[in-house]
Tab-separated table of C-alpha atoms and ligand atoms in Angstrom:
chain	number	residue	atom	x	y	z
A	1	MET	CA	-16.719	127.818	-161.377
A	2	ASP	CA	-19.162	126.312	-163.849
A	3	ASN	CA	-19.315	122.503	-163.876
A	4	THR	CA	-19.803	122.632	-167.625
A	5	ASP	CA	-16.267	123.997	-168.010
A	6	VAL	CA	-14.839	121.230	-165.838
A	7	ARG	CA	-16.642	118.565	-167.850
A	8	SER	CA	-15.353	120.021	-171.065
A	9	TRP	CA	-11.714	120.214	-169.830
A	10	ASP	CA	-12.020	116.708	-168.484
A	11	ASN	CA	-13.354	115.293	-171.732
A	12	THR	CA	-10.905	117.217	-173.902
A	13	HIS	CA	-7.689	116.800	-171.934
A	14	PHE	CA	-7.825	114.202	-169.154
A	15	VAL	CA	-7.136	110.660	-170.334
A	16	HIS	CA	-8.419	108.467	-167.494
A	17	PRO	CA	-7.269	105.033	-166.326
A	18	TRP	CA	-9.023	102.305	-168.338
A	19	GLU	CA	-10.341	104.988	-170.678
A	20	GLY	CA	-12.937	103.472	-172.976
A	21	MET	CA	-12.194	104.691	-176.462
A	22	SER	CA	-15.718	104.399	-177.831
A	23	ALA	CA	-16.960	107.162	-175.535
A	24	LEU	CA	-13.727	109.171	-175.521
A	25	GLY	CA	-14.539	112.844	-175.057
A	26	GLN	CA	-18.209	112.195	-174.267
A	27	ASN	CA	-18.084	110.840	-170.742
A	28	GLU	CA	-20.438	111.942	-167.998
A	29	ARG	CA	-18.247	111.135	-165.020
A	30	THR	CA	-19.335	111.826	-161.459
A	31	PHE	CA	-17.476	114.952	-160.610
A	32	VAL	CA	-16.318	115.293	-157.011
A	33	GLU	CA	-15.085	118.505	-155.432
A	34	THR	CA	-15.051	117.783	-151.703
A	35	ALA	CA	-15.350	114.891	-149.281
A	36	ARG	CA	-15.701	114.502	-145.523
A	37	GLY	CA	-15.610	111.348	-143.424
A	38	ILE	CA	-17.272	108.603	-145.472
A	39	HIS	CA	-19.102	111.046	-147.774
A	40	ILE	CA	-18.268	112.627	-151.098
A	41	PHE	CA	-20.058	115.665	-152.525
A	42	ASN	CA	-20.733	115.612	-156.247
A	43	GLY	CA	-20.834	118.559	-158.659
A	44	ASN	CA	-24.477	119.245	-157.779
A	45	GLY	CA	-23.663	119.384	-154.083
A	46	ASP	CA	-25.363	116.021	-153.386
A	47	ARG	CA	-23.905	114.001	-150.522
A	48	LEU	CA	-23.101	110.371	-151.318
A	49	ILE	CA	-21.686	107.555	-149.207
A	50	ASP	CA	-18.382	106.522	-150.757
A	51	GLY	CA	-19.117	102.815	-151.214
A	52	PRO	CA	-15.815	101.889	-152.914
A	53	GLY	CA	-13.736	103.972	-150.459
A	54	GLY	CA	-12.061	105.804	-153.335
A	55	MET	CA	-10.423	102.722	-154.814
A	56	TRP	CA	-10.196	100.523	-151.691
A	57	CYS	CA	-8.011	103.152	-150.079
A	58	THR	CA	-9.709	105.812	-147.952
A	59	GLN	CA	-9.270	103.933	-144.654
A	60	ILE	CA	-9.485	106.819	-142.170
A	61	GLY	CA	-11.981	108.830	-144.227
A	62	TYR	CA	-11.770	112.186	-145.928
A	63	GLY	CA	-10.977	115.680	-144.763
A	64	ARG	CA	-8.803	114.952	-141.742
A	65	GLU	CA	-7.202	118.187	-140.519
A	66	GLU	CA	-4.459	116.216	-138.791
A	67	MET	CA	-3.443	114.640	-142.114
A	68	ALA	CA	-3.479	117.979	-143.933
A	69	GLU	CA	-1.427	119.526	-141.143
A	70	ALA	CA	1.159	116.709	-141.014
A	71	MET	CA	1.633	116.811	-144.780
A	72	ALA	CA	1.802	120.612	-144.873
A	73	GLU	CA	4.293	120.675	-142.027
A	74	GLN	CA	6.474	118.103	-143.785
A	75	ALA	CA	6.269	120.114	-147.022
A	76	ARG	CA	7.480	123.154	-145.092
A	77	GLN	CA	10.310	121.210	-143.423
A	78	LEU	CA	11.483	119.108	-146.340
A	79	ALA	CA	9.209	118.525	-149.310
A	80	TYR	CA	11.688	116.421	-151.201
A	81	PHE	CA	15.196	115.087	-151.186
A	82	SER	CA	16.765	112.430	-153.406
A	83	PRO	CA	16.502	108.964	-151.854
A	84	PHE	CA	19.334	107.592	-154.000
A	85	SER	CA	22.459	108.420	-152.053
A	86	ASN	CA	20.706	110.383	-149.308
A	87	THR	CA	17.810	109.691	-147.015
A	88	ASN	CA	15.203	111.525	-144.971
A	89	SER	CA	14.302	110.827	-141.393
A	90	ILE	CA	10.553	110.518	-141.778
A	91	ALA	CA	10.832	107.783	-144.444
A	92	ALA	CA	13.310	105.881	-142.264
A	93	ARG	CA	10.911	106.159	-139.328
A	94	PHE	CA	8.001	105.003	-141.489
A	95	ALA	CA	10.022	102.001	-142.712
A	96	ARG	CA	10.674	100.982	-139.118
A	97	GLU	CA	6.990	101.328	-138.171
A	98	LEU	CA	5.971	99.185	-141.155
A	99	ALA	CA	8.544	96.531	-140.320
A	100	ARG	CA	7.292	96.453	-136.731
A	101	ARG	CA	3.758	95.690	-137.875
A	102	SER	CA	4.561	93.301	-140.693
A	103	PRO	CA	4.414	89.521	-140.283
A	104	GLY	CA	7.432	87.303	-139.715
A	105	ASP	CA	10.799	88.628	-140.774
A	106	LEU	CA	9.537	91.108	-143.387
A	107	ASN	CA	11.832	93.805	-142.086
A	108	HIS	CA	13.039	95.463	-145.280
A	109	VAL	CA	10.936	98.128	-146.940
A	110	PHE	CA	11.366	99.279	-150.517
A	111	PHE	CA	9.197	102.387	-151.000
A	112	THR	CA	7.429	102.897	-154.298
A	113	THR	CA	4.901	105.265	-155.830
A	114	GLY	CA	1.869	102.926	-155.666
A	115	GLY	CA	0.697	99.339	-155.942
A	116	SER	CA	1.860	98.594	-159.482
A	117	THR	CA	5.371	99.760	-158.752
A	118	ALA	CA	5.375	97.781	-155.485
A	119	VAL	CA	4.542	94.602	-157.438
A	120	ASP	CA	7.001	95.517	-160.180
A	121	SER	CA	9.721	96.021	-157.573
A	122	ALA	CA	8.872	92.711	-155.911
A	123	LEU	CA	9.197	90.853	-159.200
A	124	ARG	CA	12.389	92.659	-160.091
A	125	PHE	CA	13.849	91.814	-156.689
A	126	VAL	CA	12.981	88.155	-157.138
A	127	GLN	CA	14.761	88.103	-160.519
A	128	PHE	CA	17.704	90.068	-159.132
A	129	ARG	CA	18.171	87.611	-156.275
A	130	ASN	CA	17.980	84.598	-158.562
A	131	ASN	CA	20.588	86.106	-160.869
A	132	LEU	CA	22.880	86.615	-157.903
A	133	LEU	CA	22.282	83.075	-156.693
A	134	GLY	CA	23.482	81.851	-160.083
A	135	ARG	CA	20.131	80.615	-161.371
A	136	PRO	CA	19.109	83.161	-164.013
A	137	GLU	CA	16.681	80.692	-165.607
A	138	LYS	CA	14.496	80.693	-162.441
A	139	LYS	CA	12.260	83.561	-163.572
A	140	ILE	CA	8.680	82.392	-164.183
A	141	VAL	CA	5.945	83.838	-161.985
A	142	ILE	CA	2.804	81.780	-161.426
A	143	THR	CA	-0.449	83.649	-160.977
A	144	ARG	CA	-4.182	83.152	-161.512
A	145	GLN	CA	-6.917	84.232	-163.881
A	146	LYS	CA	-8.860	87.224	-162.492
A	147	ALA	CA	-5.915	88.386	-160.364
A	148	TYR	CA	-5.026	92.055	-160.597
A	149	HIS	CA	-1.517	93.174	-159.718
A	150	GLY	CA	-1.121	96.502	-161.482
A	151	SER	CA	-0.425	98.385	-164.636
A	152	THR	CA	3.329	98.381	-165.263
A	153	TYR	CA	4.468	95.811	-167.810
A	154	LEU	CA	5.597	93.285	-165.188
A	155	ALA	CA	2.614	93.798	-162.887
A	156	ALA	CA	0.096	93.761	-165.739
A	157	GLY	CA	1.925	90.756	-167.179
A	158	VAL	CA	0.999	88.716	-164.097
A	159	SER	CA	-2.556	90.078	-163.944
A	160	GLY	CA	-5.155	87.648	-165.087
A	161	LYS	CA	-7.857	89.500	-166.964
A	162	GLU	CA	-7.492	88.743	-170.672
A	163	ARG	CA	-8.679	92.225	-171.609
A	164	ASP	CA	-5.901	93.881	-169.649
A	165	ARG	CA	-3.144	91.846	-171.259
A	166	LEU	CA	-4.126	92.363	-174.876
A	167	TRP	CA	-0.948	94.118	-175.944
A	168	LEU	CA	1.468	92.536	-173.487
A	169	ASP	CA	2.976	90.289	-176.125
A	170	LYS	CA	6.060	89.397	-174.103
A	171	ALA	CA	4.314	88.574	-170.823
A	172	ASP	CA	4.095	84.879	-171.670
A	173	GLN	CA	7.856	84.748	-171.275
A	174	PHE	CA	7.652	85.326	-167.531
A	175	ALA	CA	4.048	84.648	-166.465
A	176	HIS	CA	2.138	81.396	-166.142
A	177	PHE	CA	-1.599	81.486	-165.480
A	178	LEU	CA	-3.627	79.028	-163.464
A	179	PRO	CA	-7.447	78.928	-163.581
A	180	ASP	CA	-9.697	81.151	-161.489
A	181	VAL	CA	-10.006	80.305	-157.775
A	182	ASN	CA	-13.632	81.434	-157.403
A	183	PRO	CA	-15.567	78.609	-155.670
A	184	LEU	CA	-18.735	79.855	-157.403
A	185	TYR	CA	-17.458	78.309	-160.627
A	186	ARG	CA	-16.466	74.942	-159.232
A	187	GLY	CA	-17.580	71.924	-161.177
A	188	GLU	CA	-21.084	70.542	-161.002
A	189	GLY	CA	-21.345	68.496	-157.787
A	190	GLN	CA	-17.800	69.382	-156.701
A	191	SER	CA	-17.426	70.141	-152.983
A	192	ILE	CA	-15.442	73.133	-151.734
A	193	GLU	CA	-12.838	70.704	-150.329
A	194	GLU	CA	-12.452	69.019	-153.708
A	195	PHE	CA	-12.229	72.408	-155.397
A	196	LEU	CA	-9.490	73.465	-152.970
A	197	GLU	CA	-7.613	70.239	-153.596
A	198	GLU	CA	-7.848	70.828	-157.348
A	199	LYS	CA	-6.298	74.309	-156.959
A	200	ILE	CA	-3.426	73.020	-154.847
A	201	VAL	CA	-2.724	70.208	-157.298
A	202	ASP	CA	-2.921	72.789	-160.127
A	203	LEU	CA	-0.190	74.823	-158.546
A	204	GLU	CA	2.084	71.915	-157.750
A	205	ASN	CA	1.627	70.394	-161.212
A	206	ALA	CA	2.429	73.718	-162.849
A	207	ILE	CA	5.670	73.960	-160.876
A	208	LEU	CA	6.594	70.370	-161.740
A	209	THR	CA	5.714	70.772	-165.413
A	210	LEU	CA	7.479	74.089	-165.872
A	211	GLY	CA	10.332	72.855	-163.687
A	212	ALA	CA	11.076	74.127	-160.182
A	213	ASP	CA	14.399	75.359	-161.530
A	214	ARG	CA	12.448	77.767	-163.784
A	215	VAL	CA	9.676	78.925	-161.428
A	216	ALA	CA	10.695	81.880	-159.267
A	217	ALA	CA	7.523	82.882	-157.474
A	218	PHE	CA	3.818	82.531	-156.933
A	219	ILE	CA	1.913	85.806	-156.550
A	220	ALA	CA	-1.540	86.014	-154.986
A	221	GLU	CA	-3.920	88.539	-153.488
A	222	PRO	CA	-5.291	87.232	-150.166
A	223	ILE	CA	-8.703	88.139	-151.608
A	224	LEU	CA	-8.807	88.883	-155.323
A	225	ALA	CA	-10.135	92.414	-155.152
A	226	SER	CA	-10.631	93.893	-158.638
A	227	GLY	CA	-11.416	90.395	-159.940
A	228	GLY	CA	-14.687	90.758	-157.975
A	229	VAL	CA	-13.784	90.128	-154.316
A	230	ILE	CA	-13.038	86.461	-154.867
A	231	VAL	CA	-12.535	84.701	-151.544
A	232	PRO	CA	-10.509	81.518	-152.095
A	233	PRO	CA	-11.529	78.425	-150.124
A	234	LYS	CA	-10.380	78.218	-146.508
A	235	GLY	CA	-6.818	76.974	-146.199
A	236	TYR	CA	-5.941	77.901	-149.784
A	237	HIS	CA	-3.115	80.332	-149.011
A	238	ARG	CA	-1.567	78.108	-146.363
A	239	ARG	CA	-1.604	75.116	-148.689
A	240	CYS	CA	-0.186	77.167	-151.590
A	241	LEU	CA	2.618	78.373	-149.348
A	242	GLU	CA	3.434	74.753	-148.415
A	243	VAL	CA	3.660	73.849	-152.104
A	244	CYS	CA	5.915	76.845	-152.740
A	245	ARG	CA	8.202	75.918	-149.843
A	246	ARG	CA	8.523	72.343	-151.145
A	247	HIS	CA	9.873	73.619	-154.458
A	248	ASP	CA	11.873	76.668	-153.388
A	249	VAL	CA	9.357	79.003	-155.008
A	250	LEU	CA	8.823	82.374	-153.342
A	251	TYR	CA	5.384	83.427	-152.136
A	252	ILE	CA	4.450	87.049	-152.856
A	253	SER	CA	1.323	88.217	-151.088
A	254	ASP	CA	-0.167	91.223	-152.858
A	255	GLU	CA	-1.796	93.114	-150.010
A	256	VAL	CA	-2.315	96.353	-151.914
A	257	VAL	CA	-5.993	96.158	-150.970
A	258	THR	CA	-6.061	93.942	-147.874
A	259	ALA	CA	-3.372	95.639	-145.749
A	260	PHE	CA	-4.011	98.486	-143.309
A	261	GLY	CA	-7.272	97.381	-141.843
A	262	ARG	CA	-9.549	96.314	-144.701
A	263	LEU	CA	-9.828	92.892	-143.031
A	264	GLY	CA	-9.392	94.232	-139.494
A	265	HIS	CA	-5.608	93.803	-139.223
A	266	TRP	CA	-2.502	95.651	-140.368
A	267	PHE	CA	-1.763	92.798	-142.742
A	268	ALA	CA	-4.097	89.956	-143.637
A	269	SER	CA	-1.477	87.374	-144.625
A	270	GLU	CA	-0.621	86.190	-141.140
A	271	ASP	CA	-3.463	87.454	-138.952
A	272	VAL	CA	-6.288	86.340	-141.232
A	273	PHE	CA	-4.800	83.616	-143.429
A	274	GLY	CA	-2.046	82.255	-141.192
A	275	ILE	CA	0.858	82.618	-143.616
A	276	ARG	CA	4.193	84.380	-143.515
A	277	PRO	CA	4.987	85.226	-147.119
A	278	ASP	CA	8.455	86.002	-148.467
A	279	ILE	CA	7.358	89.353	-149.848
A	280	ILE	CA	4.321	91.557	-149.241
A	281	THR	CA	3.315	94.369	-151.556
A	282	CYS	CA	1.119	97.166	-150.238
A	283	ALA	CA	-0.134	100.644	-151.163
A	284	LYS	CA	-3.572	102.347	-151.062
A	285	GLY	CA	-4.461	102.234	-147.325
A	286	LEU	CA	-0.772	102.836	-146.587
A	287	THR	CA	-1.542	106.573	-146.687
A	288	SER	CA	-5.345	106.242	-146.621
A	289	GLY	CA	-5.295	107.710	-150.121
A	290	TYR	CA	-3.918	111.075	-148.937
A	291	ALA	CA	-0.703	110.632	-150.958
A	292	PRO	CA	0.505	108.209	-153.628
A	293	MET	CA	2.806	105.630	-152.080
A	294	GLY	CA	3.426	101.898	-152.082
A	295	ALA	CA	5.877	99.559	-150.406
A	296	THR	CA	7.482	96.193	-151.060
A	297	LEU	CA	8.285	94.381	-147.818
A	298	ILE	CA	11.079	91.847	-148.173
A	299	SER	CA	12.116	89.174	-145.675
A	300	ASP	CA	15.410	89.026	-143.794
A	301	ARG	CA	16.014	85.649	-145.422
A	302	LEU	CA	15.879	87.033	-148.977
A	303	ILE	CA	17.904	90.104	-148.117
A	304	ALA	CA	20.577	87.891	-146.509
A	305	ASP	CA	21.048	86.186	-149.877
A	306	VAL	CA	21.994	89.428	-151.586
A	307	ALA	CA	23.572	91.459	-148.783
A	308	GLY	CA	27.303	91.967	-149.106
A	309	ARG	CA	27.422	91.036	-152.787
A	310	ASP	CA	29.121	93.175	-155.381
A	311	ALA	CA	25.828	94.065	-157.086
A	312	THR	CA	23.261	96.850	-157.262
A	313	PHE	CA	19.502	96.373	-157.184
A	314	SER	CA	18.981	98.803	-160.043
A	315	ASN	CA	15.355	99.611	-159.418
A	316	GLY	CA	13.982	102.765	-157.850
A	317	TYR	CA	12.077	105.957	-158.216
A	318	THR	CA	12.677	109.654	-157.807
A	319	TYR	CA	9.876	109.583	-155.263
A	320	SER	CA	10.859	106.447	-153.306
A	321	GLY	CA	10.369	107.339	-149.640
A	322	HIS	CA	8.917	110.752	-150.485
A	323	PRO	CA	8.859	112.757	-147.224
A	324	VAL	CA	5.348	114.161	-147.647
A	325	CYS	CA	3.964	110.706	-148.517
A	326	ALA	CA	5.813	109.210	-145.550
A	327	ALA	CA	4.286	111.883	-143.296
A	328	ALA	CA	0.854	110.950	-144.644
A	329	GLY	CA	1.546	107.243	-144.061
A	330	LEU	CA	2.855	107.670	-140.532
A	331	THR	CA	0.014	109.958	-139.512
A	332	SER	CA	-2.610	107.666	-141.028
A	333	MET	CA	-1.086	104.753	-139.122
A	334	GLU	CA	-1.125	106.757	-135.883
A	335	ILE	CA	-4.800	107.625	-136.435
A	336	ILE	CA	-5.725	103.992	-137.144
A	337	GLU	CA	-4.005	102.988	-133.918
A	338	ARG	CA	-5.230	105.826	-131.713
A	339	GLU	CA	-8.862	105.492	-132.817
A	340	GLY	CA	-8.860	101.697	-132.620
A	341	ILE	CA	-9.900	101.443	-136.285
A	342	LEU	CA	-8.670	97.844	-136.683
A	343	GLU	CA	-10.849	96.755	-133.755
A	344	HIS	CA	-13.715	98.832	-135.136
A	345	VAL	CA	-13.502	96.983	-138.469
A	346	ARG	CA	-13.639	93.656	-136.665
A	347	THR	CA	-16.827	94.832	-134.905
A	348	VAL	CA	-18.634	96.326	-137.863
A	349	ALA	CA	-17.575	93.768	-140.508
A	350	PRO	CA	-20.070	91.063	-139.400
A	351	VAL	CA	-22.923	93.559	-139.857
A	352	PHE	CA	-21.542	94.538	-143.269
A	353	GLN	CA	-21.261	90.888	-144.321
A	354	GLU	CA	-24.729	90.024	-143.017
A	355	ARG	CA	-26.339	92.869	-144.969
A	356	LEU	CA	-24.299	91.950	-148.049
A	357	HIS	CA	-25.398	88.319	-148.014
A	358	ASP	CA	-28.972	89.366	-147.318
A	359	LEU	CA	-29.038	90.894	-150.835
A	360	SER	CA	-29.155	87.385	-152.269
A	361	ARG	CA	-32.950	87.551	-151.661
A	362	ILE	CA	-33.203	89.791	-154.741
A	363	GLY	CA	-34.022	87.932	-157.929
A	364	ILE	CA	-31.185	89.162	-160.159
A	365	VAL	CA	-28.501	88.682	-157.483
A	366	THR	CA	-26.586	85.500	-158.323
A	367	ASP	CA	-23.822	85.761	-155.752
A	368	THR	CA	-22.717	87.791	-152.754
A	369	ARG	CA	-19.256	87.343	-151.353
A	370	GLY	CA	-16.813	89.172	-149.179
A	371	MET	CA	-14.774	89.412	-146.015
A	372	GLY	CA	-14.035	92.234	-143.567
A	373	LEU	CA	-15.103	95.480	-145.197
A	374	MET	CA	-14.861	94.107	-148.721
A	375	GLY	CA	-17.911	92.903	-150.576
A	376	CYS	CA	-19.208	92.099	-154.026
A	377	VAL	CA	-22.709	91.600	-155.309
A	378	GLN	CA	-22.970	89.830	-158.641
A	379	CYS	CA	-26.088	90.001	-160.805
A	380	SER	CA	-27.530	88.383	-163.854
A	381	LEU	CA	-30.837	89.318	-165.469
A	382	ASP	CA	-31.864	85.709	-166.061
A	383	GLY	CA	-30.471	84.573	-162.711
A	384	ASP	CA	-27.884	82.331	-164.364
A	385	LYS	CA	-24.504	82.752	-162.709
A	386	HIS	CA	-22.701	81.428	-165.790
A	387	SER	CA	-24.258	83.742	-168.383
A	388	ALA	CA	-23.088	86.923	-166.765
A	389	LEU	CA	-21.196	88.441	-169.629
A	390	LYS	CA	-23.923	88.808	-172.252
A	391	ALA	CA	-27.027	90.963	-171.748
A	392	ASP	CA	-25.831	91.678	-168.228
A	393	TYR	CA	-22.891	93.758	-169.293
A	394	ASP	CA	-24.092	97.058	-167.885
A	395	ILE	CA	-26.016	95.955	-164.798
A	396	GLY	CA	-23.256	97.243	-162.513
A	397	ALA	CA	-23.353	100.676	-164.160
A	398	ARG	CA	-27.149	100.757	-163.897
A	399	ILE	CA	-27.058	99.895	-160.216
A	400	ASP	CA	-24.443	102.580	-159.691
A	401	ALA	CA	-26.625	105.176	-161.475
A	402	GLU	CA	-29.678	104.196	-159.416
A	403	CYS	CA	-27.677	104.251	-156.168
A	404	GLN	CA	-26.138	107.623	-156.940
A	405	LYS	CA	-29.626	109.130	-157.277
A	406	ARG	CA	-30.289	107.839	-153.760
A	407	GLY	CA	-27.037	108.909	-152.096
A	408	LEU	CA	-24.546	106.082	-152.589
A	409	LEU	CA	-21.632	105.652	-154.949
A	410	VAL	CA	-20.808	102.039	-155.831
A	411	ARG	CA	-18.058	100.659	-158.032
A	412	PRO	CA	-19.483	98.764	-160.970
A	413	ILE	CA	-17.375	96.056	-162.625
A	414	VAL	CA	-19.401	94.676	-165.538
A	415	ASN	CA	-22.235	92.749	-163.806
A	416	MET	CA	-20.821	93.216	-160.306
A	417	CYS	CA	-20.679	96.003	-157.763
A	418	VAL	CA	-17.820	95.983	-155.318
A	419	MET	CA	-17.966	97.724	-151.960
A	420	SER	CA	-15.105	98.781	-149.683
A	421	PRO	CA	-16.160	101.858	-147.718
A	422	PRO	CA	-13.854	103.903	-145.503
A	423	LEU	CA	-13.043	101.831	-142.421
A	424	ILE	CA	-14.536	104.422	-140.079
A	425	ILE	CA	-18.046	103.628	-141.330
A	426	THR	CA	-20.431	103.152	-138.395
A	427	GLU	CA	-22.953	100.365	-138.010
A	428	ASP	CA	-25.812	102.795	-138.779
A	429	GLN	CA	-24.044	103.936	-141.917
A	430	VAL	CA	-23.531	100.319	-142.990
A	431	HIS	CA	-27.303	99.872	-142.758
A	432	GLN	CA	-27.916	103.094	-144.701
A	433	MET	CA	-25.477	101.961	-147.368
A	434	PHE	CA	-27.104	98.566	-147.856
A	435	ASP	CA	-30.627	100.013	-147.710
A	436	ILE	CA	-29.715	102.216	-150.676
A	437	LEU	CA	-27.876	99.425	-152.466
A	438	GLU	CA	-30.921	97.195	-152.176
A	439	GLU	CA	-33.185	99.924	-153.557
A	440	GLY	CA	-30.681	100.577	-156.347
A	441	ILE	CA	-30.520	96.908	-157.353
A	442	ARG	CA	-34.313	96.626	-157.349
A	443	ALA	CA	-34.615	99.780	-159.454
A	444	ALA	CA	-31.998	98.489	-161.912
A	445	GLU	CA	-33.908	95.222	-162.077
A	446	GLN	CA	-37.115	97.136	-162.884
A	447	CYS	CA	-35.627	99.145	-165.715
A	448	ASP	CA	-34.800	95.906	-167.571
A	449	GLY	CA	-36.590	95.946	-170.917
A	450	GLU	CA	-37.409	99.648	-170.835
B	501	PMP	N1	-2.387	95.071	-156.653
B	501	PMP	C1	-3.681	95.009	-156.298
B	501	PMP	C2	-4.172	93.819	-155.532
B	501	PMP	C3	-4.557	96.049	-156.639
B	501	PMP	O1	-5.855	95.971	-156.308
B	501	PMP	C4	-4.045	97.175	-157.321
B	501	PMP	C5	-4.915	98.355	-157.684
B	501	PMP	N2	-6.259	98.172	-157.739
B	501	PMP	C6	-2.678	97.187	-157.675
B	501	PMP	C7	-1.876	96.122	-157.306
B	501	PMP	C8	-2.090	98.355	-158.403
B	501	PMP	O2	-2.017	99.467	-157.582
B	501	PMP	P1	-1.882	100.939	-158.190
B	501	PMP	O3	-3.134	101.228	-158.938
B	501	PMP	O4	-1.683	101.800	-156.965
B	501	PMP	O5	-0.702	100.971	-159.060
């Protein structure tokens, strides 16, 4: 098949996520046909390291026969059955395995089709419970600038990038935004401890001002992924949870990116950040990207408040608990366990982080930040961390183009590149990846002014 045909079909018919309208129909997207392990092969047959790991999701790597076999076998046995008044055994088994690995008493699993629907379902459950508890006015969700929680109306409504909320006119009715939690932008002379304190006071003041009787939940990513791998100050999540507990506000931890090994544990909330949230949302690494699936994990405590009531949680999808997706999820989990991938991440992550931070030697790099196998390098042509959104707009794309020529795909976000390779990446491959990234950044720096 001729790549020219594919490009033409793509440009004529495929409307992509976050499709930029100015270049509609004229895009030159990297076209991928096959992938193996941590590598993708583009339309020219070039082999590239998959720096973003798909979209933070290809935990066990590409092309696993065992995954293909498990999914094919499930499709032969039972490809689909309605989850509404029936069930299927593999989804029930998967729910139990998730509950066994989840923190605290998060024993109830609501299966969804991805991350957005997991967040949407979490928010709908919170509202549902409050209605049943006779407090229908307790509906506001507190979130932060730069957070990303998804693309349905509710999930996008609590996502904090202005650009993504442009047409969500009603979101102000249920969402309240607090300022960014990126320590890079703390005040002149402000210590990290003072910055942390400010964020905790922010949250508590917002609850008090809005009224605890009107605030239902606080939603937070352990590390704000799409916002540019923002790592909040140490102790932030624990302190936020304490504030929430004081005011009977639920804590929703959006682990769509951080669960299933990205930070070296099944879930980051408890094992990395020491908190037991009321609800966890997850997706992506849940099936290692082999099938679209998400899950909302709800605590025993919350379920006890609604169990036995004469009410229906009217929220759900044709594909909730889809058998083939559940087979993918269970098999991916088995592989992660059998191959010791969580332990592997804990071993290789320090090397990844060291190489990441080492990039700060390069002139245009204004910040490097990350944790586990998540990283972000932020650039600015004049080296000013605050001026990033002017001339620097396409630095990320330029770095990506330079890296692709050299065998690495990165994910550009404006003036940043975020990295989250498949978790099976070896130490040698981490070095290869950062060697190319460094060359790519230096080349992008050179082409300034051309
Ligand atoms: N929450 C977080 C933290 C995410 O990063 C994403 C996706 N990038 C979502 C929710 C939405 O997930 P999905 O794209 O699968 O709907």
